[in-house]
Amino acid sequence: MPQATFKLTQDQIDFFRREGYLSIPALTTPEDVARIREIYDRLFTQRAGREKGDQFDLAGTDEEGKEAVMPQILNPAGYAPELNDTLLLANAGVLVHQLFGDKASFGFAHAIYKPPRISPETPWHQDASYWNPDYDYQSISIWVPLQEATLENGCMQFIPRSHVGMNILRHRSINNDPRIHGLELDPAEMHHVKNAVACPLPPGGATVHGGYMMHYAGANKSDIPRRAIILNGGLPGTKRAVPRDLYWNRVKKTLRTERALAAEQAGQKVQPPPRGAGEE
Ligand SMILES: O=C(O)CCC(=O)C(=O)O
């Protein structure tokens, strides 16, 4: 892995701990972004991981032959190990260790592609609403656009301090359709969405947020794809005395899960999804 070139300032660390998110203008270089983008485009063209359930439509019903409105690939480095040799990963490692100490792990979690004009919003949600209800988490997602991220193409937005208390609000599948993998805040919780802060970024910048932070990204209304790659890092989850009731995950019934089960039954090694947005 290349030598890291990045370090958070104490002001950035304090801001992250207080507000629950952070916007960083440059986490890696334009050259590194260009290289990652080439790999990223190849993976999406190949639909890498489709048969194992790692590639699917995050915001649609994911039938074969139907145009995906928000293709996602879990564990992209599993399909392109050269991602592990990027400056982005080296710099993300420094960031994760500064926030969580030397025992923290980190890596590429997923990649989300928003095709031009047709890709809808990523609705308001908390990442922990996807995760194992038996655990509490100390982990972050580092969201990195591979072109400029703007209000027009779907940059990230956050509700400052919504992470405080580590509560998980009620969620449901997008459009209340359990065939859709992505989750959204239950409409009854939408009154919590106020004072949102949008974080436009240059390519190779990054936003950072923890698992309990409420966040959103707009539709891609622009004429170019919105590409984002997301890393995840943190400490192992701590077991809760009383599990949470994340009932929306129990009723979900996606084609992605069916493909993952079929691959497992056929003897293929299927990794549990890494933690991060859009993962279980
Ligand atoms: O890229 C997006 O549209 C949403 C990403 C997201 O929700 C996340 O990284 O947690």
PDB file of C-alpha atoms and ligand atoms in Angstrom:
ATOM      1  CA  MET A   1       0.000   0.000   0.000  1.00  0.00           C
ATOM      2  CA  PRO A   2       1.354   3.507  -0.734  1.00  0.00           C
ATOM      3  CA  GLN A   3       2.629   5.725   2.064  1.00  0.00           C
ATOM      4  CA  ALA A   4      -0.223   7.718   3.647  1.00  0.00           C
ATOM      5  CA  THR A   5      -0.230  11.471   3.061  1.00  0.00           C
ATOM      6  CA  PHE A   6      -3.206  12.486   5.180  1.00  0.00           C
ATOM      7  CA  LYS A   7      -3.894  13.343   8.810  1.00  0.00           C
ATOM      8  CA  LEU A   8      -6.982  14.775  10.512  1.00  0.00           C
ATOM      9  CA  THR A   9      -6.449  17.974  12.485  1.00  0.00           C
ATOM     10  CA  GLN A  10      -7.599  18.119  16.112  1.00  0.00           C
ATOM     11  CA  ASP A  11     -10.316  20.585  15.020  1.00  0.00           C
ATOM     12  CA  GLN A  12     -11.634  18.025  12.524  1.00  0.00           C
ATOM     13  CA  ILE A  13     -11.627  15.283  15.173  1.00  0.00           C
ATOM     14  CA  ASP A  14     -13.493  17.541  17.630  1.00  0.00           C
ATOM     15  CA  PHE A  15     -15.999  18.543  14.938  1.00  0.00           C
ATOM     16  CA  PHE A  16     -16.661  14.908  14.030  1.00  0.00           C
ATOM     17  CA  ARG A  17     -17.201  13.868  17.635  1.00  0.00           C
ATOM     18  CA  ARG A  18     -19.537  16.787  18.317  1.00  0.00           C
ATOM     19  CA  GLU A  19     -21.541  16.964  15.061  1.00  0.00           C
ATOM     20  CA  GLY A  20     -21.364  13.297  13.986  1.00  0.00           C
ATOM     21  CA  TYR A  21     -20.124  13.963  10.462  1.00  0.00           C
ATOM     22  CA  LEU A  22     -17.202  15.601   8.695  1.00  0.00           C
ATOM     23  CA  SER A  23     -16.455  16.934   5.227  1.00  0.00           C
ATOM     24  CA  ILE A  24     -12.878  16.663   3.945  1.00  0.00           C
ATOM     25  CA  PRO A  25     -11.914  18.503   0.734  1.00  0.00           C
ATOM     26  CA  ALA A  26      -9.113  16.100  -0.289  1.00  0.00           C
ATOM     27  CA  LEU A  27      -8.586  12.579   1.049  1.00  0.00           C
ATOM     28  CA  THR A  28      -6.670  11.485  -2.026  1.00  0.00           C
ATOM     29  CA  THR A  29      -5.115  12.817  -5.231  1.00  0.00           C
ATOM     30  CA  PRO A  30      -6.635  13.268  -8.714  1.00  0.00           C
ATOM     31  CA  GLU A  31      -4.267  10.524 -10.015  1.00  0.00           C
ATOM     32  CA  ASP A  32      -5.487   8.044  -7.427  1.00  0.00           C
ATOM     33  CA  VAL A  33      -9.107   8.982  -8.197  1.00  0.00           C
ATOM     34  CA  ALA A  34      -8.506   8.388 -11.925  1.00  0.00           C
ATOM     35  CA  ARG A  35      -7.126   4.924 -11.207  1.00  0.00           C
ATOM     36  CA  ILE A  36      -9.939   3.990  -8.825  1.00  0.00           C
ATOM     37  CA  ARG A  37     -12.508   5.269 -11.311  1.00  0.00           C
ATOM     38  CA  GLU A  38     -11.172   2.986 -14.025  1.00  0.00           C
ATOM     39  CA  ILE A  39     -11.455  -0.021 -11.700  1.00  0.00           C
ATOM     40  CA  TYR A  40     -14.890   1.124 -10.518  1.00  0.00           C
ATOM     41  CA  ASP A  41     -16.254   1.438 -14.064  1.00  0.00           C
ATOM     42  CA  ARG A  42     -14.948  -2.005 -14.945  1.00  0.00           C
ATOM     43  CA  LEU A  43     -16.664  -3.566 -11.926  1.00  0.00           C
ATOM     44  CA  PHE A  44     -20.000  -1.947 -12.750  1.00  0.00           C
ATOM     45  CA  THR A  45     -19.742  -2.893 -16.442  1.00  0.00           C
ATOM     46  CA  GLN A  46     -19.082  -6.505 -15.428  1.00  0.00           C
ATOM     47  CA  ARG A  47     -21.761  -6.357 -12.688  1.00  0.00           C
ATOM     48  CA  ALA A  48     -19.128  -7.966 -10.499  1.00  0.00           C
ATOM     49  CA  GLY A  49     -20.580 -10.150  -7.759  1.00  0.00           C
ATOM     50  CA  ARG A  50     -24.064 -10.352  -9.275  1.00  0.00           C
ATOM     51  CA  GLU A  51     -24.413 -14.121  -8.865  1.00  0.00           C
ATOM     52  CA  LYS A  52     -23.346 -14.008  -5.206  1.00  0.00           C
ATOM     53  CA  GLY A  53     -25.760 -11.221  -4.344  1.00  0.00           C
ATOM     54  CA  ASP A  54     -22.987  -8.627  -3.999  1.00  0.00           C
ATOM     55  CA  GLN A  55     -24.246  -6.625  -6.995  1.00  0.00           C
ATOM     56  CA  PHE A  56     -27.855  -5.442  -6.970  1.00  0.00           C
ATOM     57  CA  ASP A  57     -30.191  -2.509  -7.351  1.00  0.00           C
ATOM     58  CA  LEU A  58     -30.207  -0.706  -4.015  1.00  0.00           C
ATOM     59  CA  ALA A  59     -33.375   1.264  -4.787  1.00  0.00           C
ATOM     60  CA  GLY A  60     -35.268  -1.082  -7.120  1.00  0.00           C
ATOM     61  CA  THR A  61     -36.713  -4.594  -7.181  1.00  0.00           C
ATOM     62  CA  ASP A  62     -33.600  -5.937  -8.944  1.00  0.00           C
ATOM     63  CA  GLU A  63     -35.199  -8.300 -11.483  1.00  0.00           C
ATOM     64  CA  GLU A  64     -32.892  -9.589 -14.196  1.00  0.00           C
ATOM     65  CA  GLY A  65     -33.351  -7.550 -17.385  1.00  0.00           C
ATOM     66  CA  LYS A  66     -34.835  -4.538 -15.583  1.00  0.00           C
ATOM     67  CA  GLU A  67     -32.748  -1.362 -15.704  1.00  0.00           C
ATOM     68  CA  ALA A  68     -31.207  -0.752 -12.286  1.00  0.00           C
ATOM     69  CA  VAL A  69     -31.786   2.753 -10.923  1.00  0.00           C
ATOM     70  CA  MET A  70     -29.057   2.567  -8.268  1.00  0.00           C
ATOM     71  CA  PRO A  71     -26.615  -0.307  -8.800  1.00  0.00           C
ATOM     72  CA  GLN A  72     -24.498  -1.159  -5.791  1.00  0.00           C
ATOM     73  CA  ILE A  73     -21.515  -3.512  -5.374  1.00  0.00           C
ATOM     74  CA  LEU A  74     -20.613  -4.812  -1.922  1.00  0.00           C
ATOM     75  CA  ASN A  75     -17.005  -5.631  -1.110  1.00  0.00           C
ATOM     76  CA  PRO A  76     -15.570  -4.149  -4.360  1.00  0.00           C
ATOM     77  CA  ALA A  77     -11.990  -5.033  -3.363  1.00  0.00           C
ATOM     78  CA  GLY A  78     -13.030  -8.703  -3.319  1.00  0.00           C
ATOM     79  CA  TYR A  79     -13.488  -8.349  -7.085  1.00  0.00           C
ATOM     80  CA  ALA A  80     -10.594  -5.923  -7.691  1.00  0.00           C
ATOM     81  CA  PRO A  81      -7.820  -6.531  -5.122  1.00  0.00           C
ATOM     82  CA  GLU A  82      -5.795  -3.700  -6.692  1.00  0.00           C
ATOM     83  CA  LEU A  83      -8.094  -1.312  -4.787  1.00  0.00           C
ATOM     84  CA  ASN A  84      -6.131  -2.355  -1.705  1.00  0.00           C
ATOM     85  CA  ASP A  85      -3.079  -0.739  -3.237  1.00  0.00           C
ATOM     86  CA  THR A  86      -4.486   2.791  -3.417  1.00  0.00           C
ATOM     87  CA  LEU A  87      -3.528   5.977  -1.613  1.00  0.00           C
ATOM     88  CA  LEU A  88      -7.192   6.334  -0.698  1.00  0.00           C
ATOM     89  CA  LEU A  89      -7.072   3.174   1.391  1.00  0.00           C
ATOM     90  CA  ALA A  90      -3.801   4.215   3.046  1.00  0.00           C
ATOM     91  CA  ASN A  91      -5.207   7.638   3.961  1.00  0.00           C
ATOM     92  CA  ALA A  92      -8.517   6.186   5.126  1.00  0.00           C
ATOM     93  CA  GLY A  93      -6.538   3.886   7.442  1.00  0.00           C
ATOM     94  CA  VAL A  94      -4.867   6.870   9.109  1.00  0.00           C
ATOM     95  CA  LEU A  95      -8.238   8.544   9.564  1.00  0.00           C
ATOM     96  CA  VAL A  96      -9.826   5.425  11.085  1.00  0.00           C
ATOM     97  CA  HIS A  97      -6.917   4.896  13.470  1.00  0.00           C
ATOM     98  CA  GLN A  98      -6.995   8.518  14.572  1.00  0.00           C
ATOM     99  CA  LEU A  99     -10.700   8.190  15.443  1.00  0.00           C
ATOM    100  CA  PHE A 100     -10.761   4.676  16.924  1.00  0.00           C
ATOM    101  CA  GLY A 101      -7.183   3.758  17.832  1.00  0.00           C
ATOM    102  CA  ASP A 102      -4.792   1.111  16.561  1.00  0.00           C
ATOM    103  CA  LYS A 103      -7.157  -1.837  17.022  1.00  0.00           C
ATOM    104  CA  ALA A 104      -9.635  -0.503  14.469  1.00  0.00           C
ATOM    105  CA  SER A 105      -9.982  -2.279  11.127  1.00  0.00           C
ATOM    106  CA  PHE A 106     -10.868  -0.655   7.812  1.00  0.00           C
ATOM    107  CA  GLY A 107     -11.443  -1.465   4.154  1.00  0.00           C
ATOM    108  CA  PHE A 108     -13.612  -0.903   1.097  1.00  0.00           C
ATOM    109  CA  ALA A 109     -17.251  -1.606   1.955  1.00  0.00           C
ATOM    110  CA  HIS A 110     -19.311  -0.812  -1.121  1.00  0.00           C
ATOM    111  CA  ALA A 111     -19.740   1.301  -4.223  1.00  0.00           C
ATOM    112  CA  ILE A 112     -22.895   3.062  -5.399  1.00  0.00           C
ATOM    113  CA  TYR A 113     -23.439   4.147  -8.994  1.00  0.00           C
ATOM    114  CA  LYS A 114     -26.157   6.664  -9.769  1.00  0.00           C
ATOM    115  CA  PRO A 115     -26.885   6.676 -13.502  1.00  0.00           C
ATOM    116  CA  PRO A 116     -27.563  10.094 -15.042  1.00  0.00           C
ATOM    117  CA  ARG A 117     -31.104  11.534 -14.850  1.00  0.00           C
ATOM    118  CA  ILE A 118     -32.899   8.338 -13.752  1.00  0.00           C
ATOM    119  CA  SER A 119     -31.275   7.660 -10.381  1.00  0.00           C
ATOM    120  CA  PRO A 120     -33.529   8.585  -7.454  1.00  0.00           C
ATOM    121  CA  GLU A 121     -32.602   9.985  -4.073  1.00  0.00           C
ATOM    122  CA  THR A 122     -30.981   7.801  -1.435  1.00  0.00           C
ATOM    123  CA  PRO A 123     -33.636   8.413   1.198  1.00  0.00           C
ATOM    124  CA  TRP A 124     -32.939   9.543   4.759  1.00  0.00           C
ATOM    125  CA  HIS A 125     -31.690   6.649   6.833  1.00  0.00           C
ATOM    126  CA  GLN A 126     -29.234   5.518   9.510  1.00  0.00           C
ATOM    127  CA  ASP A 127     -26.749   2.829   8.491  1.00  0.00           C
ATOM    128  CA  ALA A 128     -27.193   0.933  11.768  1.00  0.00           C
ATOM    129  CA  SER A 129     -30.820   0.261  10.749  1.00  0.00           C
ATOM    130  CA  TYR A 130     -29.363  -2.436   8.432  1.00  0.00           C
ATOM    131  CA  TRP A 131     -27.093  -4.076  10.960  1.00  0.00           C
ATOM    132  CA  ASN A 132     -27.173  -6.857  13.517  1.00  0.00           C
ATOM    133  CA  PRO A 133     -29.642  -5.839  16.260  1.00  0.00           C
ATOM    134  CA  ASP A 134     -27.617  -7.677  18.925  1.00  0.00           C
ATOM    135  CA  TYR A 135     -24.738  -5.184  18.782  1.00  0.00           C
ATOM    136  CA  ASP A 136     -23.867  -1.516  19.226  1.00  0.00           C
ATOM    137  CA  TYR A 137     -21.327  -0.164  16.793  1.00  0.00           C
ATOM    138  CA  GLN A 138     -18.452   2.252  16.801  1.00  0.00           C
ATOM    139  CA  SER A 139     -17.746   2.575  13.141  1.00  0.00           C
ATOM    140  CA  ILE A 140     -17.683   5.077  10.309  1.00  0.00           C
ATOM    141  CA  SER A 141     -18.344   5.246   6.623  1.00  0.00           C
ATOM    142  CA  ILE A 142     -15.986   7.293   4.490  1.00  0.00           C
ATOM    143  CA  TRP A 143     -17.870   8.326   1.361  1.00  0.00           C
ATOM    144  CA  VAL A 144     -15.683   9.331  -1.594  1.00  0.00           C
ATOM    145  CA  PRO A 145     -17.014  10.763  -4.870  1.00  0.00           C
ATOM    146  CA  LEU A 146     -15.055   9.938  -8.024  1.00  0.00           C
ATOM    147  CA  GLN A 147     -16.235  13.129  -9.757  1.00  0.00           C
ATOM    148  CA  GLU A 148     -17.478  16.362  -8.270  1.00  0.00           C
ATOM    149  CA  ALA A 149     -20.427  15.702  -5.931  1.00  0.00           C
ATOM    150  CA  THR A 150     -23.040  18.448  -6.105  1.00  0.00           C
ATOM    151  CA  LEU A 151     -26.612  19.104  -5.027  1.00  0.00           C
ATOM    152  CA  GLU A 152     -27.600  18.363  -8.623  1.00  0.00           C
ATOM    153  CA  ASN A 153     -26.014  14.903  -8.822  1.00  0.00           C
ATOM    154  CA  GLY A 154     -26.536  13.694  -5.237  1.00  0.00           C
ATOM    155  CA  CYS A 155     -23.932  14.816  -2.719  1.00  0.00           C
ATOM    156  CA  MET A 156     -24.288  13.641   0.873  1.00  0.00           C
ATOM    157  CA  GLN A 157     -26.437  15.480   3.417  1.00  0.00           C
ATOM    158  CA  PHE A 158     -26.517  15.080   7.191  1.00  0.00           C
ATOM    159  CA  ILE A 159     -28.572  16.065  10.234  1.00  0.00           C
ATOM    160  CA  PRO A 160     -25.918  17.389  12.614  1.00  0.00           C
ATOM    161  CA  ARG A 161     -25.860  15.715  16.055  1.00  0.00           C
ATOM    162  CA  SER A 162     -28.479  13.102  15.086  1.00  0.00           C
ATOM    163  CA  HIS A 163     -25.966  10.449  16.193  1.00  0.00           C
ATOM    164  CA  VAL A 164     -26.208  11.484  19.854  1.00  0.00           C
ATOM    165  CA  GLY A 165     -27.769   8.738  21.989  1.00  0.00           C
ATOM    166  CA  MET A 166     -27.191   6.015  19.342  1.00  0.00           C
ATOM    167  CA  ASN A 167     -30.946   5.651  18.805  1.00  0.00           C
ATOM    168  CA  ILE A 168     -32.235   3.893  15.722  1.00  0.00           C
ATOM    169  CA  LEU A 169     -35.476   5.408  14.441  1.00  0.00           C
ATOM    170  CA  ARG A 170     -38.126   3.310  12.704  1.00  0.00           C
ATOM    171  CA  HIS A 171     -37.252   2.418   9.107  1.00  0.00           C
ATOM    172  CA  ARG A 172     -38.910   0.511   6.285  1.00  0.00           C
ATOM    173  CA  SER A 173     -37.885  -0.687   2.830  1.00  0.00           C
ATOM    174  CA  ILE A 174     -37.860   2.089   0.214  1.00  0.00           C
ATOM    175  CA  ASN A 175     -41.462   2.797  -0.923  1.00  0.00           C
ATOM    176  CA  ASN A 176     -42.529   0.305   1.751  1.00  0.00           C
ATOM    177  CA  ASP A 177     -41.698  -2.470  -0.739  1.00  0.00           C
ATOM    178  CA  PRO A 178     -39.935  -5.385   1.039  1.00  0.00           C
ATOM    179  CA  ARG A 179     -38.476  -6.532  -2.304  1.00  0.00           C
ATOM    180  CA  ILE A 180     -36.241  -3.452  -2.258  1.00  0.00           C
ATOM    181  CA  HIS A 181     -32.983  -3.769  -0.352  1.00  0.00           C
ATOM    182  CA  GLY A 182     -32.560  -0.071   0.550  1.00  0.00           C
ATOM    183  CA  LEU A 183     -34.140   1.345   3.687  1.00  0.00           C
ATOM    184  CA  GLU A 184     -35.735   4.698   4.388  1.00  0.00           C
ATOM    185  CA  LEU A 185     -36.912   6.435   7.529  1.00  0.00           C
ATOM    186  CA  ASP A 186     -40.503   5.582   8.304  1.00  0.00           C
ATOM    187  CA  PRO A 187     -42.630   8.622   7.303  1.00  0.00           C
ATOM    188  CA  ALA A 188     -43.721   8.855  10.959  1.00  0.00           C
ATOM    189  CA  GLU A 189     -40.087   9.734  11.817  1.00  0.00           C
ATOM    190  CA  MET A 190     -39.571  12.355   9.119  1.00  0.00           C
ATOM    191  CA  HIS A 191     -40.129  15.209  11.588  1.00  0.00           C
ATOM    192  CA  HIS A 192     -36.566  14.448  12.776  1.00  0.00           C
ATOM    193  CA  VAL A 193     -35.296  15.629   9.393  1.00  0.00           C
ATOM    194  CA  LYS A 194     -34.514  19.298   9.956  1.00  0.00           C
ATOM    195  CA  ASN A 195     -31.483  21.573   9.623  1.00  0.00           C
ATOM    196  CA  ALA A 196     -29.894  19.287   7.018  1.00  0.00           C
ATOM    197  CA  VAL A 197     -26.385  20.212   5.914  1.00  0.00           C
ATOM    198  CA  ALA A 198     -25.364  19.398   2.322  1.00  0.00           C
ATOM    199  CA  CYS A 199     -21.716  18.546   1.656  1.00  0.00           C
ATOM    200  CA  PRO A 200     -20.703  19.172  -1.964  1.00  0.00           C
ATOM    201  CA  LEU A 201     -17.201  17.858  -2.656  1.00  0.00           C
ATOM    202  CA  PRO A 202     -14.504  17.779  -5.314  1.00  0.00           C
ATOM    203  CA  PRO A 203     -13.471  14.349  -6.645  1.00  0.00           C
ATOM    204  CA  GLY A 204     -11.353  12.548  -4.044  1.00  0.00           C
ATOM    205  CA  GLY A 205     -12.815  14.560  -1.170  1.00  0.00           C
ATOM    206  CA  ALA A 206     -14.733  12.625   1.476  1.00  0.00           C
ATOM    207  CA  THR A 207     -17.490  12.809   4.009  1.00  0.00           C
ATOM    208  CA  VAL A 208     -17.306  10.770   7.194  1.00  0.00           C
ATOM    209  CA  HIS A 209     -20.296   9.640   9.255  1.00  0.00           C
ATOM    210  CA  GLY A 210     -21.022   7.075  11.947  1.00  0.00           C
ATOM    211  CA  GLY A 211     -23.660   4.349  11.923  1.00  0.00           C
ATOM    212  CA  TYR A 212     -26.309   6.340  13.840  1.00  0.00           C
ATOM    213  CA  MET A 213     -26.050   9.574  11.816  1.00  0.00           C
ATOM    214  CA  MET A 214     -29.125  10.413   9.721  1.00  0.00           C
ATOM    215  CA  HIS A 215     -28.089  11.018   6.135  1.00  0.00           C
ATOM    216  CA  TYR A 216     -29.385  11.339   2.587  1.00  0.00           C
ATOM    217  CA  ALA A 217     -28.149  11.908  -0.960  1.00  0.00           C
ATOM    218  CA  GLY A 218     -30.240  13.587  -3.648  1.00  0.00           C
ATOM    219  CA  ALA A 219     -31.288  12.134  -7.003  1.00  0.00           C
ATOM    220  CA  ASN A 220     -28.836  12.371  -9.873  1.00  0.00           C
ATOM    221  CA  LYS A 221     -30.479  15.001 -12.070  1.00  0.00           C
ATOM    222  CA  SER A 222     -27.281  15.673 -14.001  1.00  0.00           C
ATOM    223  CA  ASP A 223     -26.149  14.331 -17.372  1.00  0.00           C
ATOM    224  CA  ILE A 224     -23.209  12.348 -15.986  1.00  0.00           C
ATOM    225  CA  PRO A 225     -23.057   9.307 -13.677  1.00  0.00           C
ATOM    226  CA  ARG A 226     -22.531   9.968  -9.977  1.00  0.00           C
ATOM    227  CA  ARG A 227     -19.916   7.519  -8.769  1.00  0.00           C
ATOM    228  CA  ALA A 228     -19.159   7.031  -5.081  1.00  0.00           C
ATOM    229  CA  ILE A 229     -16.972   4.491  -3.332  1.00  0.00           C
ATOM    230  CA  ILE A 230     -17.416   3.948   0.389  1.00  0.00           C
ATOM    231  CA  LEU A 231     -14.951   2.651   2.952  1.00  0.00           C
ATOM    232  CA  ASN A 232     -15.858   1.454   6.388  1.00  0.00           C
ATOM    233  CA  GLY A 233     -13.772   1.319   9.525  1.00  0.00           C
ATOM    234  CA  GLY A 234     -14.072   0.945  13.257  1.00  0.00           C
ATOM    235  CA  LEU A 235     -14.079  -1.375  16.229  1.00  0.00           C
ATOM    236  CA  PRO A 236     -15.867  -4.709  16.620  1.00  0.00           C
ATOM    237  CA  GLY A 237     -19.492  -4.305  17.745  1.00  0.00           C
ATOM    238  CA  THR A 238     -20.288  -4.621  21.454  1.00  0.00           C
ATOM    239  CA  LYS A 239     -23.041  -7.035  22.460  1.00  0.00           C
ATOM    240  CA  ARG A 240     -26.174  -5.343  23.789  1.00  0.00           C
ATOM    241  CA  ALA A 241     -27.949  -6.526  26.944  1.00  0.00           C
ATOM    242  CA  VAL A 242     -31.243  -6.278  25.038  1.00  0.00           C
ATOM    243  CA  PRO A 243     -31.286  -6.671  21.245  1.00  0.00           C
ATOM    244  CA  ARG A 244     -32.925  -3.950  19.187  1.00  0.00           C
ATOM    245  CA  ASP A 245     -36.123  -4.746  17.286  1.00  0.00           C
ATOM    246  CA  LEU A 246     -35.233  -3.967  13.664  1.00  0.00           C
ATOM    247  CA  TYR A 247     -38.454  -5.565  12.397  1.00  0.00           C
ATOM    248  CA  TRP A 248     -38.115  -4.037   8.898  1.00  0.00           C
ATOM    249  CA  ASN A 249     -35.196  -6.369   8.160  1.00  0.00           C
ATOM    250  CA  ARG A 250     -37.172  -9.470   9.140  1.00  0.00           C
ATOM    251  CA  VAL A 251     -39.846  -8.773   6.516  1.00  0.00           C
ATOM    252  CA  LYS A 252     -37.423  -7.907   3.714  1.00  0.00           C
ATOM    253  CA  LYS A 253     -37.421 -10.420   0.861  1.00  0.00           C
ATOM    254  CA  THR A 254     -34.948  -9.478  -1.849  1.00  0.00           C
ATOM    255  CA  LEU A 255     -33.622 -11.209  -4.964  1.00  0.00           C
ATOM    256  CA  ARG A 256     -30.153 -10.265  -3.753  1.00  0.00           C
ATOM    257  CA  THR A 257     -30.581 -12.513  -0.693  1.00  0.00           C
ATOM    258  CA  GLU A 258     -31.979 -15.315  -2.850  1.00  0.00           C
ATOM    259  CA  ARG A 259     -28.892 -15.193  -5.088  1.00  0.00           C
ATOM    260  CA  ALA A 260     -26.550 -15.163  -2.084  1.00  0.00           C
ATOM    261  CA  LEU A 261     -28.322 -18.208  -0.588  1.00  0.00           C
ATOM    262  CA  ALA A 262     -28.272 -20.108  -3.883  1.00  0.00           C
ATOM    263  CA  ALA A 263     -24.543 -19.400  -4.298  1.00  0.00           C
ATOM    264  CA  GLU A 264     -23.878 -20.605  -0.764  1.00  0.00           C
ATOM    265  CA  GLN A 265     -25.896 -23.780  -1.332  1.00  0.00           C
ATOM    266  CA  ALA A 266     -23.881 -24.384  -4.511  1.00  0.00           C
ATOM    267  CA  GLY A 267     -20.748 -24.372  -2.365  1.00  0.00           C
ATOM    268  CA  GLN A 268     -19.491 -20.875  -3.203  1.00  0.00           C
ATOM    269  CA  LYS A 269     -17.895 -18.839  -0.460  1.00  0.00           C
ATOM    270  CA  VAL A 270     -20.284 -15.980   0.288  1.00  0.00           C
ATOM    271  CA  GLN A 271     -18.941 -13.353   2.650  1.00  0.00           C
ATOM    272  CA  PRO A 272     -21.310 -11.631   5.040  1.00  0.00           C
ATOM    273  CA  PRO A 273     -21.696  -8.045   3.808  1.00  0.00           C
ATOM    274  CA  PRO A 274     -19.295  -5.573   5.431  1.00  0.00           C
ATOM    275  CA  ARG A 275     -20.918  -2.887   7.568  1.00  0.00           C
ATOM    276  CA  GLY A 276     -21.982   0.307   5.834  1.00  0.00           C
ATOM    277  CA  ALA A 277     -24.923   1.897   4.104  1.00  0.00           C
ATOM    278  CA  GLY A 278     -27.079  -0.497   2.200  1.00  0.00           C
ATOM    279  CA  GLU A 279     -25.717  -3.567   3.943  1.00  0.00           C
ATOM    280  CA  GLU A 280     -27.289  -6.015   6.304  1.00  0.00           C
TER     281      GLU A 280
HETATM  282  O1  LIG B   1     -24.156   7.283  -2.164  1.00  0.00           O
HETATM  283  C1  LIG B   1     -25.308   7.421  -1.755  1.00  0.00           C
HETATM  284  O2  LIG B   1     -26.216   7.819  -2.477  1.00  0.00           O
HETATM  285  C2  LIG B   1     -25.649   7.125  -0.320  1.00  0.00           C
HETATM  286  C3  LIG B   1     -24.508   6.618   0.479  1.00  0.00           C
HETATM  287  C4  LIG B   1     -24.843   6.276   1.884  1.00  0.00           C
HETATM  288  O3  LIG B   1     -25.962   6.301   2.316  1.00  0.00           O
HETATM  289  C5  LIG B   1     -23.726   5.870   2.756  1.00  0.00           C
HETATM  290  O4  LIG B   1     -22.580   5.789   2.300  1.00  0.00           O
HETATM  291  O5  LIG B   1     -23.974   5.622   3.949  1.00  0.00           O
END
